[in-house]
Amino acid sequence: MGTIGSFGLMPTTGFSSLGMSASAIPDGFTTIQASAVGNSQMAASATTVLSGSELNMVLDDLRRLNTDGLRGRDVELSEAVLEHINIVPKSSPGNAGMLKSFSRDWPEVLKASEFQGERERIEALLPKLAEQAKAGRVNAADLQNLIEVKEVMEARLAGQIQEAPAPKYIRAKRFLEDLQSSIRILRQPDVAKYFTPANSPTAKTVRELAQYMIERDLRFAPAVTGDEAAYLKFYQALATYDVVANRAANGDDLAMKAN
């Protein structure tokens, strides 16, 4: 993968405030200045990347360029990264990311023995509910069971707010928020659409994925627990291509090579 010219890179801070461990952060992670793809002089942060808002800002910039198809030297996209990127219809009320991955990285706080019963129930319920959702028929009793287990976990976690280190507590709380987001999807009458190929595209390059999402009015949803490293890597690839696409749109011949 090549790069065209130079663009601003800034180191990212604040990972600990997200409850992220160092192992979840790609080596040498940097963020591309938003001024490289728009008018803002602010730099992207890990928080805005993981929330999906920064990815959608770059996607909107590519949408602006997409008058007769995106152009410019492309950036390869690995399947290992793409499978962790959550894509939803524009008006989605939640995120099915946790329902699509069964290899859960439980936060340290929730690995404690006092949460074992709830963990086991969630591990049993999520794959079951995911299969029901794919078929478009979510069992109300199973869904209610999941809601009740989540509420028990939330109450027990709240009782540890004074004892648990802040980053670990935040990560556990975020995990349960991701679970709640999946519950919102499971409540939708058209739940099956979140598991169709249309919302789980296969793409070999950033341009191919961006073009697909623009044509179908899809958006990036937030990362769920375990997606963080993939989101940070994908952001760099997406923003790098956006820089090239802007230059190609402005007649930069070098940016058009290997188109």
mmCIF file with all atom_site columns, N, CA and C in Angstrom, residues 192-231:
data_model
loop_
_atom_site.group_PDB
_atom_site.id
_atom_site.type_symbol
_atom_site.label_atom_id
_atom_site.label_alt_id
_atom_site.label_comp_id
_atom_site.label_asym_id
_atom_site.label_entity_id
_atom_site.label_seq_id
_atom_site.pdbx_PDB_ins_code
_atom_site.Cartn_x
_atom_site.Cartn_y
_atom_site.Cartn_z
_atom_site.occupancy
_atom_site.B_iso_or_equiv
_atom_site.pdbx_formal_charge
_atom_site.auth_seq_id
_atom_site.auth_comp_id
_atom_site.auth_asym_id
_atom_site.auth_atom_id
_atom_site.pdbx_PDB_model_num
ATOM 1   N N  . ALA A 1 192 ? -34.074 -8.918  11.213 1.00 0.00 ? 192 ALA A N  1
ATOM 2   C CA . ALA A 1 192 ? -33.316 -9.780  10.302 1.00 0.00 ? 192 ALA A CA 1
ATOM 3   C C  . ALA A 1 192 ? -32.436 -8.982  9.347  1.00 0.00 ? 192 ALA A C  1
ATOM 4   N N  . LYS A 1 193 ? -32.830 -7.755  9.017  1.00 0.00 ? 193 LYS A N  1
ATOM 5   C CA . LYS A 1 193 ? -32.064 -6.988  8.029  1.00 0.00 ? 193 LYS A CA 1
ATOM 6   C C  . LYS A 1 193 ? -30.665 -6.639  8.519  1.00 0.00 ? 193 LYS A C  1
ATOM 7   N N  . TYR A 1 194 ? -30.469 -6.643  9.838  1.00 0.00 ? 194 TYR A N  1
ATOM 8   C CA . TYR A 1 194 ? -29.149 -6.309  10.379 1.00 0.00 ? 194 TYR A CA 1
ATOM 9   C C  . TYR A 1 194 ? -28.143 -7.442  10.179 1.00 0.00 ? 194 TYR A C  1
ATOM 10  N N  . PHE A 1 195 ? -28.613 -8.584  9.722  1.00 0.00 ? 195 PHE A N  1
ATOM 11  C CA . PHE A 1 195 ? -27.740 -9.738  9.515  1.00 0.00 ? 195 PHE A CA 1
ATOM 12  C C  . PHE A 1 195 ? -27.649 -10.139 8.045  1.00 0.00 ? 195 PHE A C  1
ATOM 13  N N  . THR A 1 196 ? -28.218 -9.331  7.169  1.00 0.00 ? 196 THR A N  1
ATOM 14  C CA . THR A 1 196 ? -28.162 -9.629  5.744  1.00 0.00 ? 196 THR A CA 1
ATOM 15  C C  . THR A 1 196 ? -26.819 -9.203  5.175  1.00 0.00 ? 196 THR A C  1
ATOM 16  N N  . PRO A 1 197 ? -26.423 -9.788  4.025  1.00 0.00 ? 197 PRO A N  1
ATOM 17  C CA . PRO A 1 197 ? -25.161 -9.376  3.392  1.00 0.00 ? 197 PRO A CA 1
ATOM 18  C C  . PRO A 1 197 ? -25.092 -7.882  3.098  1.00 0.00 ? 197 PRO A C  1
ATOM 19  N N  . ALA A 1 198 ? -26.263 -7.254  2.909  1.00 0.00 ? 198 ALA A N  1
ATOM 20  C CA . ALA A 1 198 ? -26.274 -5.817  2.608  1.00 0.00 ? 198 ALA A CA 1
ATOM 21  C C  . ALA A 1 198 ? -25.647 -5.001  3.725  1.00 0.00 ? 198 ALA A C  1
ATOM 22  N N  . ASN A 1 199 ? -25.796 -5.472  4.986  1.00 0.00 ? 199 ASN A N  1
ATOM 23  C CA . ASN A 1 199 ? -25.225 -4.756  6.123  1.00 0.00 ? 199 ASN A CA 1
ATOM 24  C C  . ASN A 1 199 ? -23.959 -5.420  6.646  1.00 0.00 ? 199 ASN A C  1
ATOM 25  N N  . SER A 1 200 ? -23.468 -6.427  5.928  1.00 0.00 ? 200 SER A N  1
ATOM 26  C CA . SER A 1 200 ? -22.202 -7.081  6.266  1.00 0.00 ? 200 SER A CA 1
ATOM 27  C C  . SER A 1 200 ? -21.406 -7.248  4.978  1.00 0.00 ? 200 SER A C  1
ATOM 28  N N  . PRO A 1 201 ? -21.054 -6.142  4.344  1.00 0.00 ? 201 PRO A N  1
ATOM 29  C CA . PRO A 1 201 ? -20.418 -6.227  3.025  1.00 0.00 ? 201 PRO A CA 1
ATOM 30  C C  . PRO A 1 201 ? -19.029 -6.844  3.078  1.00 0.00 ? 201 PRO A C  1
ATOM 31  N N  . THR A 1 202 ? -18.660 -7.458  1.972  1.00 0.00 ? 202 THR A N  1
ATOM 32  C CA . THR A 1 202 ? -17.287 -7.931  1.804  1.00 0.00 ? 202 THR A CA 1
ATOM 33  C C  . THR A 1 202 ? -16.627 -6.989  0.813  1.00 0.00 ? 202 THR A C  1
ATOM 34  N N  . ALA A 1 203 ? -15.529 -6.419  1.200  1.00 0.00 ? 203 ALA A N  1
ATOM 35  C CA . ALA A 1 203 ? -14.820 -5.480  0.335  1.00 0.00 ? 203 ALA A CA 1
ATOM 36  C C  . ALA A 1 203 ? -13.328 -5.714  0.481  1.00 0.00 ? 203 ALA A C  1
ATOM 37  N N  . LYS A 1 204 ? -12.609 -5.590  -0.610 1.00 0.00 ? 204 LYS A N  1
ATOM 38  C CA . LYS A 1 204 ? -11.169 -5.801  -0.606 1.00 0.00 ? 204 LYS A CA 1
ATOM 39  C C  . LYS A 1 204 ? -10.393 -4.505  -0.409 1.00 0.00 ? 204 LYS A C  1
ATOM 40  N N  . THR A 1 205 ? -11.061 -3.372  -0.671 1.00 0.00 ? 205 THR A N  1
ATOM 41  C CA . THR A 1 205 ? -10.386 -2.078  -0.566 1.00 0.00 ? 205 THR A CA 1
ATOM 42  C C  . THR A 1 205 ? -11.289 -1.059  0.121  1.00 0.00 ? 205 THR A C  1
ATOM 43  N N  . VAL A 1 206 ? -10.680 0.027   0.572  1.00 0.00 ? 206 VAL A N  1
ATOM 44  C CA . VAL A 1 206 ? -11.428 1.104   1.220  1.00 0.00 ? 206 VAL A CA 1
ATOM 45  C C  . VAL A 1 206 ? -12.390 1.751   0.238  1.00 0.00 ? 206 VAL A C  1
ATOM 46  N N  . ARG A 1 207 ? -11.939 1.996   -0.984 1.00 0.00 ? 207 ARG A N  1
ATOM 47  C CA . ARG A 1 207 ? -12.818 2.640   -1.966 1.00 0.00 ? 207 ARG A CA 1
ATOM 48  C C  . ARG A 1 207 ? -14.043 1.783   -2.246 1.00 0.00 ? 207 ARG A C  1
ATOM 49  N N  . GLU A 1 208 ? -13.843 0.478   -2.374 1.00 0.00 ? 208 GLU A N  1
ATOM 50  C CA . GLU A 1 208 ? -14.955 -0.431  -2.642 1.00 0.00 ? 208 GLU A CA 1
ATOM 51  C C  . GLU A 1 208 ? -15.975 -0.379  -1.510 1.00 0.00 ? 208 GLU A C  1
ATOM 52  N N  . LEU A 1 209 ? -15.502 -0.372  -0.273 1.00 0.00 ? 209 LEU A N  1
ATOM 53  C CA . LEU A 1 209 ? -16.418 -0.318  0.873  1.00 0.00 ? 209 LEU A CA 1
ATOM 54  C C  . LEU A 1 209 ? -17.133 1.028   0.927  1.00 0.00 ? 209 LEU A C  1
ATOM 55  N N  . ALA A 1 210 ? -16.396 2.115   0.756  1.00 0.00 ? 210 ALA A N  1
ATOM 56  C CA . ALA A 1 210 ? -17.002 3.451   0.812  1.00 0.00 ? 210 ALA A CA 1
ATOM 57  C C  . ALA A 1 210 ? -18.057 3.616   -0.269 1.00 0.00 ? 210 ALA A C  1
ATOM 58  N N  . GLN A 1 211 ? -17.746 3.163   -1.498 1.00 0.00 ? 211 GLN A N  1
ATOM 59  C CA . GLN A 1 211 ? -18.703 3.269   -2.601 1.00 0.00 ? 211 GLN A CA 1
ATOM 60  C C  . GLN A 1 211 ? -19.974 2.479   -2.280 1.00 0.00 ? 211 GLN A C  1
ATOM 61  N N  . TYR A 1 212 ? -19.793 1.295   -1.734 1.00 0.00 ? 212 TYR A N  1
ATOM 62  C CA . TYR A 1 212 ? -20.923 0.435   -1.372 1.00 0.00 ? 212 TYR A CA 1
ATOM 63  C C  . TYR A 1 212 ? -21.805 1.129   -0.339 1.00 0.00 ? 212 TYR A C  1
ATOM 64  N N  . MET A 1 213 ? -21.194 1.706   0.696  1.00 0.00 ? 213 MET A N  1
ATOM 65  C CA . MET A 1 213 ? -21.960 2.346   1.765  1.00 0.00 ? 213 MET A CA 1
ATOM 66  C C  . MET A 1 213 ? -22.655 3.612   1.290  1.00 0.00 ? 213 MET A C  1
ATOM 67  N N  . ILE A 1 214 ? -21.990 4.369   0.448  1.00 0.00 ? 214 ILE A N  1
ATOM 68  C CA . ILE A 1 214 ? -22.585 5.601   -0.073 1.00 0.00 ? 214 ILE A CA 1
ATOM 69  C C  . ILE A 1 214 ? -23.826 5.287   -0.919 1.00 0.00 ? 214 ILE A C  1
ATOM 70  N N  . GLU A 1 215 ? -23.715 4.289   -1.771 1.00 0.00 ? 215 GLU A N  1
ATOM 71  C CA . GLU A 1 215 ? -24.828 3.937   -2.663 1.00 0.00 ? 215 GLU A CA 1
ATOM 72  C C  . GLU A 1 215 ? -26.037 3.413   -1.903 1.00 0.00 ? 215 GLU A C  1
ATOM 73  N N  . ARG A 1 216 ? -25.798 2.821   -0.726 1.00 0.00 ? 216 ARG A N  1
ATOM 74  C CA . ARG A 1 216 ? -26.899 2.221   0.047  1.00 0.00 ? 216 ARG A CA 1
ATOM 75  C C  . ARG A 1 216 ? -27.250 3.027   1.296  1.00 0.00 ? 216 ARG A C  1
ATOM 76  N N  . ASP A 1 217 ? -26.634 4.188   1.452  1.00 0.00 ? 217 ASP A N  1
ATOM 77  C CA . ASP A 1 217 ? -26.906 5.084   2.577  1.00 0.00 ? 217 ASP A CA 1
ATOM 78  C C  . ASP A 1 217 ? -26.695 4.383   3.916  1.00 0.00 ? 217 ASP A C  1
ATOM 79  N N  . LEU A 1 218 ? -25.566 3.688   4.048  1.00 0.00 ? 218 LEU A N  1
ATOM 80  C CA . LEU A 1 218 ? -25.217 3.007   5.287  1.00 0.00 ? 218 LEU A CA 1
ATOM 81  C C  . LEU A 1 218 ? -24.286 3.883   6.117  1.00 0.00 ? 218 LEU A C  1
ATOM 82  N N  . ARG A 1 219 ? -24.194 3.572   7.402  1.00 0.00 ? 219 ARG A N  1
ATOM 83  C CA . ARG A 1 219 ? -23.356 4.352   8.321  1.00 0.00 ? 219 ARG A CA 1
ATOM 84  C C  . ARG A 1 219 ? -22.507 3.419   9.174  1.00 0.00 ? 219 ARG A C  1
ATOM 85  N N  . PHE A 1 220 ? -21.461 3.994   9.766  1.00 0.00 ? 220 PHE A N  1
ATOM 86  C CA . PHE A 1 220 ? -20.634 3.256   10.707 1.00 0.00 ? 220 PHE A CA 1
ATOM 87  C C  . PHE A 1 220 ? -21.247 3.368   12.100 1.00 0.00 ? 220 PHE A C  1
ATOM 88  N N  . ALA A 1 221 ? -21.438 2.239   12.763 1.00 0.00 ? 221 ALA A N  1
ATOM 89  C CA . ALA A 1 221 ? -21.899 2.209   14.146 1.00 0.00 ? 221 ALA A CA 1
ATOM 90  C C  . ALA A 1 221 ? -20.687 2.187   15.064 1.00 0.00 ? 221 ALA A C  1
ATOM 91  N N  . PRO A 1 222 ? -20.873 2.450   16.345 1.00 0.00 ? 222 PRO A N  1
ATOM 92  C CA . PRO A 1 222 ? -19.736 2.435   17.278 1.00 0.00 ? 222 PRO A CA 1
ATOM 93  C C  . PRO A 1 222 ? -19.077 1.061   17.369 1.00 0.00 ? 222 PRO A C  1
ATOM 94  N N  . ALA A 1 223 ? -17.818 1.062   17.770 1.00 0.00 ? 223 ALA A N  1
ATOM 95  C CA . ALA A 1 223 ? -17.121 -0.186  18.065 1.00 0.00 ? 223 ALA A CA 1
ATOM 96  C C  . ALA A 1 223 ? -17.713 -0.789  19.334 1.00 0.00 ? 223 ALA A C  1
ATOM 97  N N  . VAL A 1 224 ? -17.788 -2.103  19.374 1.00 0.00 ? 224 VAL A N  1
ATOM 98  C CA . VAL A 1 224 ? -18.149 -2.781  20.619 1.00 0.00 ? 224 VAL A CA 1
ATOM 99  C C  . VAL A 1 224 ? -16.866 -3.365  21.202 1.00 0.00 ? 224 VAL A C  1
ATOM 100 N N  . THR A 1 225 ? -16.939 -3.820  22.429 1.00 0.00 ? 225 THR A N  1
ATOM 101 C CA . THR A 1 225 ? -15.763 -4.352  23.101 1.00 0.00 ? 225 THR A CA 1
ATOM 102 C C  . THR A 1 225 ? -15.107 -5.442  22.257 1.00 0.00 ? 225 THR A C  1
ATOM 103 N N  . GLY A 1 226 ? -13.818 -5.284  21.992 1.00 0.00 ? 226 GLY A N  1
ATOM 104 C CA . GLY A 1 226 ? -13.082 -6.217  21.152 1.00 0.00 ? 226 GLY A CA 1
ATOM 105 C C  . GLY A 1 226 ? -12.840 -5.698  19.752 1.00 0.00 ? 226 GLY A C  1
ATOM 106 N N  . ASP A 1 227 ? -13.532 -4.613  19.368 1.00 0.00 ? 227 ASP A N  1
ATOM 107 C CA . ASP A 1 227 ? -13.385 -4.030  18.026 1.00 0.00 ? 227 ASP A CA 1
ATOM 108 C C  . ASP A 1 227 ? -12.370 -2.893  17.985 1.00 0.00 ? 227 ASP A C  1
ATOM 109 N N  . GLU A 1 228 ? -11.876 -2.454  19.132 1.00 0.00 ? 228 GLU A N  1
ATOM 110 C CA . GLU A 1 228 ? -11.126 -1.192  19.201 1.00 0.00 ? 228 GLU A CA 1
ATOM 111 C C  . GLU A 1 228 ? -9.938  -1.130  18.251 1.00 0.00 ? 228 GLU A C  1
ATOM 112 N N  . ALA A 1 229 ? -9.082  -2.137  18.284 1.00 0.00 ? 229 ALA A N  1
ATOM 113 C CA . ALA A 1 229 ? -7.874  -2.106  17.449 1.00 0.00 ? 229 ALA A CA 1
ATOM 114 C C  . ALA A 1 229 ? -8.227  -2.039  15.972 1.00 0.00 ? 229 ALA A C  1
ATOM 115 N N  . ALA A 1 230 ? -9.251  -2.793  15.561 1.00 0.00 ? 230 ALA A N  1
ATOM 116 C CA . ALA A 1 230 ? -9.667  -2.786  14.162 1.00 0.00 ? 230 ALA A CA 1
ATOM 117 C C  . ALA A 1 230 ? -10.182 -1.409  13.748 1.00 0.00 ? 230 ALA A C  1
ATOM 118 N N  . TYR A 1 231 ? -10.952 -0.752  14.616 1.00 0.00 ? 231 TYR A N  1
ATOM 119 C CA . TYR A 1 231 ? -11.470 0.586   14.295 1.00 0.00 ? 231 TYR A CA 1
ATOM 120 C C  . TYR A 1 231 ? -10.330 1.591   14.115 1.00 0.00 ? 231 TYR A C  1
#
